[in-house]
Every structure is written in structure tokens, then in C-alpha cells.
Amino acid sequence: MPESQSQQPDDREGRAAEGVEHLQTAAKELIEAARAFLDVIDDFVDDRERLSSAISSLGSAIESAAGKPSAPAGVDDRLANYRVQHIPVD
């Protein structure tokens, strides 16, 4: 007889109840973590200087990422102006 059929209904109900209890505990911990994160974000947004600095840094990072790529080591600097890397083939 398979193991699942040999278990008593009370045993399965107990395990199901225990599983639900664990899920409830995990959900409450997730909610607490989200609240803590939102508190930190709220404090960050209220600090204009920090917010302005973060936005400026983000803008610089975006400009840097959108700019021309730097040439790999050992590549002629003239090739750094091209978006496509030209590879000589023998």
C-alpha cells in the first residue's frame, strides 16, 4: 500500500495545519521586512540632499552607460570611436 494511503486522515490534517502555520509565519515576516524597507525609503526620500545626490549619481551612470564604449587594452585608440569593433582577419 502506498505511503500516502497508509497515513491516517488526522495525520494529514495535522501536517496541512502545520504547513499553513508556517506559511502564515513566513507571510508575517515578509510583511515586517517590507515595512522596514519602506521606512528606510521614506527616510531617504525625506532627505533632499541624499535624494539629489542619488539622482545625480544615477544620471551619471546612465550617461556613462549610453556613451561610447572604451577600447579594450591593446586596441588602437582610433578604433575606440567606432561602435563596431573591426577585427583584422589573416
Short mmCIF file of the N, C-alpha and C atoms (twelve columns), coordinates in Angstrom:
data_MODEL
# 
_entry.id   MODEL 
# 
loop_
_atom_site.group_PDB 
_atom_site.id 
_atom_site.type_symbol 
_atom_site.label_atom_id 
_atom_site.label_alt_id 
_atom_site.label_comp_id 
_atom_site.label_asym_id 
_atom_site.label_seq_id 
_atom_site.Cartn_x 
_atom_site.Cartn_y 
_atom_site.Cartn_z 
_atom_site.pdbx_PDB_model_num 
ATOM 1   N N  . MET A 1  0.844  -1.175 0.000   1 
ATOM 2   C CA . MET A 1  0.000  0.000  0.000   1 
ATOM 3   C C  . MET A 1  0.896  1.247  0.000   1 
ATOM 4   N N  . PRO A 2  0.640  2.246  -0.893  1 
ATOM 5   C CA . PRO A 2  1.466  3.452  -0.922  1 
ATOM 6   C C  . PRO A 2  1.405  4.192  0.404   1 
ATOM 7   N N  . GLU A 3  2.483  4.917  0.671   1 
ATOM 8   C CA . GLU A 3  2.609  5.609  1.954   1 
ATOM 9   C C  . GLU A 3  1.488  6.620  2.172   1 
ATOM 10  N N  . SER A 4  1.086  7.354  1.118   1 
ATOM 11  C CA . SER A 4  0.053  8.373  1.294   1 
ATOM 12  C C  . SER A 4  -1.285 7.765  1.690   1 
ATOM 13  N N  . GLN A 5  -1.571 6.536  1.240   1 
ATOM 14  C CA . GLN A 5  -2.830 5.896  1.598   1 
ATOM 15  C C  . GLN A 5  -2.772 5.298  2.996   1 
ATOM 16  N N  . SER A 6  -1.581 4.972  3.464   1 
ATOM 17  C CA . SER A 6  -1.458 4.361  4.782   1 
ATOM 18  C C  . SER A 6  -1.528 5.391  5.905   1 
ATOM 19  N N  . GLN A 7  -1.390 6.676  5.577   1 
ATOM 20  C CA . GLN A 7  -1.438 7.710  6.608   1 
ATOM 21  C C  . GLN A 7  -2.875 7.914  7.069   1 
ATOM 22  N N  . GLN A 8  -3.013 8.185  8.322   1 
ATOM 23  C CA . GLN A 8  -4.327 8.451  8.898   1 
ATOM 24  C C  . GLN A 8  -4.786 9.854  8.485   1 
ATOM 25  N N  . PRO A 9  -6.082 10.053 8.304   1 
ATOM 26  C CA . PRO A 9  -6.584 11.388 7.950   1 
ATOM 27  C C  . PRO A 9  -6.167 12.454 8.957   1 
ATOM 28  N N  . ASP A 10 -6.139 12.107 10.250  1 
ATOM 29  C CA . ASP A 10 -5.739 13.079 11.268  1 
ATOM 30  C C  . ASP A 10 -4.297 13.525 11.064  1 
ATOM 31  N N  . ASP A 11 -3.434 12.585 10.664  1 
ATOM 32  C CA . ASP A 11 -2.024 12.902 10.437  1 
ATOM 33  C C  . ASP A 11 -1.881 13.884 9.272   1 
ATOM 34  N N  . ARG A 12 -2.610 13.649 8.199   1 
ATOM 35  C CA . ARG A 12 -2.547 14.543 7.035   1 
ATOM 36  C C  . ARG A 12 -3.096 15.923 7.384   1 
ATOM 37  N N  . GLU A 13 -4.179 15.957 8.133   1 
ATOM 38  C CA . GLU A 13 -4.754 17.241 8.532   1 
ATOM 39  C C  . GLU A 13 -3.790 18.007 9.433   1 
ATOM 40  N N  . GLY A 14 -3.118 17.271 10.323  1 
ATOM 41  C CA . GLY A 14 -2.145 17.907 11.210  1 
ATOM 42  C C  . GLY A 14 -0.980 18.495 10.430  1 
ATOM 43  N N  . ARG A 15 -0.508 17.739 9.445   1 
ATOM 44  C CA . ARG A 15 0.603  18.232 8.619   1 
ATOM 45  C C  . ARG A 15 0.160  19.427 7.787   1 
ATOM 46  N N  . ALA A 16 -1.069 19.384 7.272   1 
ATOM 47  C CA . ALA A 16 -1.590 20.512 6.492   1 
ATOM 48  C C  . ALA A 16 -1.710 21.754 7.372   1 
ATOM 49  N N  . ALA A 17 -2.205 21.572 8.593   1 
ATOM 50  C CA . ALA A 17 -2.336 22.703 9.518   1 
ATOM 51  C C  . ALA A 17 -0.963 23.276 9.851   1 
ATOM 52  N N  . GLU A 18 0.013  22.402 10.037  1 
ATOM 53  C CA . GLU A 18 1.381  22.855 10.326  1 
ATOM 54  C C  . GLU A 18 1.940  23.633 9.135   1 
ATOM 55  N N  . GLY A 19 1.663  23.159 7.919   1 
ATOM 56  C CA . GLY A 19 2.116  23.864 6.717   1 
ATOM 57  C C  . GLY A 19 1.505  25.246 6.609   1 
ATOM 58  N N  . VAL A 20 0.208  25.344 6.906   1 
ATOM 59  C CA . VAL A 20 -0.470 26.641 6.867   1 
ATOM 60  C C  . VAL A 20 0.130  27.574 7.908   1 
ATOM 61  N N  . GLU A 21 0.421  27.043 9.079   1 
ATOM 62  C CA . GLU A 21 1.021  27.856 10.146  1 
ATOM 63  C C  . GLU A 21 2.378  28.414 9.711   1 
ATOM 64  N N  . HIS A 22 3.185  27.576 9.065   1 
ATOM 65  C CA . HIS A 22 4.493  28.037 8.575   1 
ATOM 66  C C  . HIS A 22 4.322  29.125 7.511   1 
ATOM 67  N N  . LEU A 23 3.353  28.948 6.623   1 
ATOM 68  C CA . LEU A 23 3.107  29.953 5.589   1 
ATOM 69  C C  . LEU A 23 2.651  31.275 6.200   1 
ATOM 70  N N  . GLN A 24 1.810  31.204 7.235   1 
ATOM 71  C CA . GLN A 24 1.360  32.428 7.898   1 
ATOM 72  C C  . GLN A 24 2.538  33.146 8.557   1 
ATOM 73  N N  . THR A 25 3.396  32.381 9.210   1 
ATOM 74  C CA . THR A 25 4.569  32.975 9.854   1 
ATOM 75  C C  . THR A 25 5.470  33.634 8.820   1 
ATOM 76  N N  . ALA A 26 5.697  32.947 7.701   1 
ATOM 77  C CA . ALA A 26 6.543  33.499 6.639   1 
ATOM 78  C C  . ALA A 26 5.924  34.767 6.058   1 
ATOM 79  N N  . ALA A 27 4.616  34.770 5.868   1 
ATOM 80  C CA . ALA A 27 3.938  35.949 5.323   1 
ATOM 81  C C  . ALA A 27 4.080  37.138 6.269   1 
ATOM 82  N N  . LYS A 28 3.934  36.890 7.572   1 
ATOM 83  C CA . LYS A 28 4.074  37.975 8.548   1 
ATOM 84  C C  . LYS A 28 5.500  38.522 8.558   1 
ATOM 85  N N  . GLU A 29 6.492  37.643 8.440   1 
ATOM 86  C CA . GLU A 29 7.886  38.092 8.394   1 
ATOM 87  C C  . GLU A 29 8.147  38.909 7.136   1 
ATOM 88  N N  . LEU A 30 7.567  38.499 6.022   1 
ATOM 89  C CA . LEU A 30 7.713  39.239 4.775   1 
ATOM 90  C C  . LEU A 30 7.090  40.626 4.895   1 
ATOM 91  N N  . ILE A 31 5.941  40.707 5.522   1 
ATOM 92  C CA . ILE A 31 5.280  41.998 5.726   1 
ATOM 93  C C  . ILE A 31 6.136  42.897 6.618   1 
ATOM 94  N N  . GLU A 32 6.710  42.345 7.679   1 
ATOM 95  C CA . GLU A 32 7.580  43.127 8.566   1 
ATOM 96  C C  . GLU A 32 8.807  43.628 7.815   1 
ATOM 97  N N  . ALA A 33 9.390  42.784 6.976   1 
ATOM 98  C CA . ALA A 33 10.561 43.184 6.193   1 
ATOM 99  C C  . ALA A 33 10.197 44.298 5.213   1 
ATOM 100 N N  . ALA A 34 9.040  44.184 4.576   1 
ATOM 101 C CA . ALA A 34 8.597  45.217 3.634   1 
ATOM 102 C C  . ALA A 34 8.379  46.544 4.356   1 
ATOM 103 N N  . ARG A 35 7.798  46.487 5.543   1 
ATOM 104 C CA . ARG A 35 7.582  47.717 6.317   1 
ATOM 105 C C  . ARG A 35 8.912  48.371 6.687   1 
ATOM 106 N N  . ALA A 36 9.875  47.565 7.110   1 
ATOM 107 C CA . ALA A 36 11.192 48.105 7.460   1 
ATOM 108 C C  . ALA A 36 11.845 48.748 6.239   1 
ATOM 109 N N  . PHE A 37 11.741 48.086 5.087   1 
ATOM 110 C CA . PHE A 37 12.311 48.626 3.853   1 
ATOM 111 C C  . PHE A 37 11.636 49.945 3.488   1 
ATOM 112 N N  . LEU A 38 10.316 49.996 3.593   1 
ATOM 113 C CA . LEU A 38 9.597  51.225 3.266   1 
ATOM 114 C C  . LEU A 38 9.946  52.357 4.232   1 
ATOM 115 N N  . ASP A 39 10.195 52.037 5.495   1 
ATOM 116 C CA . ASP A 39 10.626 53.058 6.456   1 
ATOM 117 C C  . ASP A 39 11.960 53.667 6.030   1 
ATOM 118 N N  . VAL A 40 12.877 52.816 5.592   1 
ATOM 119 C CA . VAL A 40 14.187 53.306 5.138   1 
ATOM 120 C C  . VAL A 40 14.015 54.183 3.903   1 
ATOM 121 N N  . ILE A 41 13.207 53.736 2.950   1 
ATOM 122 C CA . ILE A 41 12.965 54.520 1.737   1 
ATOM 123 C C  . ILE A 41 12.297 55.850 2.085   1 
ATOM 124 N N  . ASP A 42 11.369 55.838 3.018   1 
ATOM 125 C CA . ASP A 42 10.690 57.060 3.439   1 
ATOM 126 C C  . ASP A 42 11.695 58.060 4.012   1 
ATOM 127 N N  . ASP A 43 12.598 57.586 4.864   1 
ATOM 128 C CA . ASP A 43 13.633 58.459 5.426   1 
ATOM 129 C C  . ASP A 43 14.539 58.999 4.324   1 
ATOM 130 N N  . PHE A 44 14.863 58.155 3.363   1 
ATOM 131 C CA . PHE A 44 15.742 58.550 2.264   1 
ATOM 132 C C  . PHE A 44 15.083 59.644 1.422   1 
ATOM 133 N N  . VAL A 45 13.814 59.474 1.112   1 
ATOM 134 C CA . VAL A 45 13.097 60.450 0.283   1 
ATOM 135 C C  . VAL A 45 12.956 61.780 1.016   1 
ATOM 136 N N  . ASP A 46 12.814 61.744 2.328   1 
ATOM 137 C CA . ASP A 46 12.683 62.979 3.102   1 
ATOM 138 C C  . ASP A 46 13.980 63.777 3.159   1 
ATOM 139 N N  . ASP A 47 15.117 63.146 2.921   1 
ATOM 140 C CA . ASP A 47 16.417 63.821 2.962   1 
ATOM 141 C C  . ASP A 47 16.742 64.320 1.554   1 
ATOM 142 N N  . ARG A 48 16.448 65.587 1.291   1 
ATOM 143 C CA . ARG A 48 16.622 66.145 -0.057  1 
ATOM 144 C C  . ARG A 48 18.053 66.030 -0.564  1 
ATOM 145 N N  . GLU A 49 19.011 66.245 0.295   1 
ATOM 146 C CA . GLU A 49 20.415 66.203 -0.133  1 
ATOM 147 C C  . GLU A 49 20.799 64.797 -0.594  1 
ATOM 148 N N  . ARG A 50 20.427 63.798 0.183   1 
ATOM 149 C CA . ARG A 50 20.737 62.414 -0.206  1 
ATOM 150 C C  . ARG A 50 19.995 62.021 -1.472  1 
ATOM 151 N N  . LEU A 51 18.741 62.431 -1.584  1 
ATOM 152 C CA . LEU A 51 17.948 62.109 -2.767  1 
ATOM 153 C C  . LEU A 51 18.543 62.771 -4.007  1 
ATOM 154 N N  . SER A 52 18.921 64.033 -3.885  1 
ATOM 155 C CA . SER A 52 19.525 64.751 -5.006  1 
ATOM 156 C C  . SER A 52 20.838 64.103 -5.429  1 
ATOM 157 N N  . SER A 53 21.630 63.713 -4.456  1 
ATOM 158 C CA . SER A 53 22.906 63.050 -4.748  1 
ATOM 159 C C  . SER A 53 22.682 61.717 -5.451  1 
ATOM 160 N N  . ALA A 54 21.704 60.963 -4.995  1 
ATOM 161 C CA . ALA A 54 21.418 59.661 -5.607  1 
ATOM 162 C C  . ALA A 54 20.926 59.829 -7.041  1 
ATOM 163 N N  . ILE A 55 20.071 60.821 -7.271  1 
ATOM 164 C CA . ILE A 55 19.563 61.063 -8.622  1 
ATOM 165 C C  . ILE A 55 20.698 61.502 -9.538  1 
ATOM 166 N N  . SER A 56 21.580 62.353 -9.034  1 
ATOM 167 C CA . SER A 56 22.730 62.794 -9.824  1 
ATOM 168 C C  . SER A 56 23.640 61.620 -10.175 1 
ATOM 169 N N  . SER A 57 23.884 60.760 -9.205  1 
ATOM 170 C CA . SER A 57 24.725 59.581 -9.453  1 
ATOM 171 C C  . SER A 57 24.081 58.652 -10.469 1 
ATOM 172 N N  . LEU A 58 22.784 58.478 -10.356 1 
ATOM 173 C CA . LEU A 58 22.066 57.628 -11.307 1 
ATOM 174 C C  . LEU A 58 22.144 58.221 -12.710 1 
ATOM 175 N N  . GLY A 59 21.978 59.528 -12.822 1 
ATOM 176 C CA . GLY A 59 22.085 60.190 -14.124 1 
ATOM 177 C C  . GLY A 59 23.464 60.024 -14.728 1 
ATOM 178 N N  . SER A 60 24.500 60.164 -13.910 1 
ATOM 179 C CA . SER A 60 25.872 59.975 -14.395 1 
ATOM 180 C C  . SER A 60 26.100 58.548 -14.866 1 
ATOM 181 N N  . ALA A 61 25.564 57.595 -14.131 1 
ATOM 182 C CA . ALA A 61 25.725 56.190 -14.514 1 
ATOM 183 C C  . ALA A 61 25.022 55.903 -15.836 1 
ATOM 184 N N  . ILE A 62 23.848 56.484 -16.027 1 
ATOM 185 C CA . ILE A 62 23.112 56.285 -17.280 1 
ATOM 186 C C  . ILE A 62 23.860 56.929 -18.442 1 
ATOM 187 N N  . GLU A 63 24.368 58.146 -18.251 1 
ATOM 188 C CA . GLU A 63 25.142 58.808 -19.304 1 
ATOM 189 C C  . GLU A 63 26.382 58.004 -19.653 1 
ATOM 190 N N  . SER A 64 27.041 57.482 -18.644 1 
ATOM 191 C CA . SER A 64 28.241 56.680 -18.870 1 
ATOM 192 C C  . SER A 64 27.912 55.411 -19.640 1 
ATOM 193 N N  . ALA A 65 26.813 54.780 -19.297 1 
ATOM 194 C CA . ALA A 65 26.425 53.542 -19.975 1 
ATOM 195 C C  . ALA A 65 26.000 53.805 -21.414 1 
ATOM 196 N N  . ALA A 66 25.418 54.966 -21.670 1 
ATOM 197 C CA . ALA A 66 24.944 55.284 -23.014 1 
ATOM 198 C C  . ALA A 66 26.047 55.851 -23.903 1 
ATOM 199 N N  . GLY A 67 27.155 56.247 -23.311 1 
ATOM 200 C CA . GLY A 67 28.255 56.828 -24.072 1 
ATOM 201 C C  . GLY A 67 28.993 55.800 -24.897 1 
ATOM 202 N N  . LYS A 68 30.047 56.273 -25.584 1 
ATOM 203 C CA . LYS A 68 30.816 55.349 -26.418 1 
ATOM 204 C C  . LYS A 68 31.600 54.390 -25.527 1 
ATOM 205 N N  . PRO A 69 31.715 53.167 -25.957 1 
ATOM 206 C CA . PRO A 69 32.466 52.194 -25.161 1 
ATOM 207 C C  . PRO A 69 33.962 52.481 -25.238 1 
ATOM 208 N N  . SER A 70 34.666 52.170 -24.195 1 
ATOM 209 C CA . SER A 70 36.113 52.357 -24.216 1 
ATOM 210 C C  . SER A 70 36.753 51.196 -24.962 1 
ATOM 211 N N  . ALA A 71 37.903 51.473 -25.559 1 
ATOM 212 C CA . ALA A 71 38.596 50.439 -26.328 1 
ATOM 213 C C  . ALA A 71 39.248 49.445 -25.384 1 
ATOM 214 N N  . PRO A 72 39.212 48.170 -25.730 1 
ATOM 215 C CA . PRO A 72 39.902 47.168 -24.917 1 
ATOM 216 C C  . PRO A 72 41.408 47.411 -24.938 1 
ATOM 217 N N  . ALA A 73 42.096 46.916 -23.952 1 
ATOM 218 C CA . ALA A 73 43.548 47.077 -23.871 1 
ATOM 219 C C  . ALA A 73 44.201 46.515 -25.127 1 
ATOM 220 N N  . GLY A 74 45.169 47.266 -25.657 1 
ATOM 221 C CA . GLY A 74 45.913 46.789 -26.818 1 
ATOM 222 C C  . GLY A 74 45.252 47.106 -28.148 1 
ATOM 223 N N  . VAL A 75 44.112 47.774 -28.143 1 
ATOM 224 C CA . VAL A 75 43.419 48.124 -29.382 1 
ATOM 225 C C  . VAL A 75 43.764 49.565 -29.725 1 
ATOM 226 N N  . ASP A 76 43.996 49.824 -31.001 1 
ATOM 227 C CA . ASP A 76 44.313 51.160 -31.484 1 
ATOM 228 C C  . ASP A 76 43.234 52.141 -31.017 1 
ATOM 229 N N  . ASP A 77 43.638 53.282 -30.454 1 
ATOM 230 C CA . ASP A 77 42.690 54.274 -29.944 1 
ATOM 231 C C  . ASP A 77 41.738 54.780 -31.022 1 
ATOM 232 N N  . ARG A 78 42.166 54.764 -32.284 1 
ATOM 233 C CA . ARG A 78 41.282 55.215 -33.365 1 
ATOM 234 C C  . ARG A 78 40.042 54.331 -33.448 1 
ATOM 235 N N  . LEU A 79 40.191 53.055 -33.092 1 
ATOM 236 C CA . LEU A 79 39.062 52.133 -33.159 1 
ATOM 237 C C  . LEU A 79 38.051 52.381 -32.045 1 
ATOM 238 N N  . ALA A 80 38.468 53.100 -31.018 1 
ATOM 239 C CA . ALA A 80 37.565 53.360 -29.896 1 
ATOM 240 C C  . ALA A 80 36.395 54.248 -30.315 1 
ATOM 241 N N  . ASN A 81 36.548 54.983 -31.443 1 
ATOM 242 C CA . ASN A 81 35.477 55.850 -31.927 1 
ATOM 243 C C  . ASN A 81 34.372 55.072 -32.626 1 
ATOM 244 N N  . TYR A 82 34.615 53.833 -32.956 1 
ATOM 245 C CA . TYR A 82 33.628 53.019 -33.653 1 
ATOM 246 C C  . TYR A 82 32.799 52.212 -32.661 1 
ATOM 247 N N  . ARG A 83 31.541 52.045 -32.971 1 
ATOM 248 C CA . ARG A 83 30.692 51.214 -32.135 1 
ATOM 249 C C  . ARG A 83 30.873 49.748 -32.478 1 
ATOM 250 N N  . VAL A 84 31.335 49.463 -33.682 1 
ATOM 251 C CA . VAL A 84 31.581 48.090 -34.101 1 
ATOM 252 C C  . VAL A 84 33.080 47.864 -34.051 1 
ATOM 253 N N  . GLN A 85 33.487 46.794 -33.438 1 
ATOM 254 C CA . GLN A 85 34.913 46.502 -33.351 1 
ATOM 255 C C  . GLN A 85 35.348 45.817 -34.642 1 
ATOM 256 N N  . HIS A 86 36.366 46.380 -35.291 1 
ATOM 257 C CA . HIS A 86 36.906 45.806 -36.522 1 
ATOM 258 C C  . HIS A 86 38.027 44.850 -36.160 1 
ATOM 259 N N  . ILE A 87 37.891 43.623 -36.584 1 
ATOM 260 C CA . ILE A 87 38.885 42.597 -36.275 1 
ATOM 261 C C  . ILE A 87 39.564 42.186 -37.571 1 
ATOM 262 N N  . PRO A 88 40.894 42.421 -37.684 1 
ATOM 263 C CA . PRO A 88 41.596 42.012 -38.901 1 
ATOM 264 C C  . PRO A 88 41.664 40.487 -38.987 1 
ATOM 265 N N  . VAL A 89 41.457 39.974 -40.196 1 
ATOM 266 C CA . VAL A 89 41.496 38.535 -40.427 1 
ATOM 267 C C  . VAL A 89 42.647 38.245 -41.369 1 
ATOM 268 N N  . ASP A 90 43.468 37.275 -41.043 1 
ATOM 269 C CA . ASP A 90 44.599 36.917 -41.914 1 
ATOM 270 C C  . ASP A 90 44.149 36.188 -43.144 1 
# 
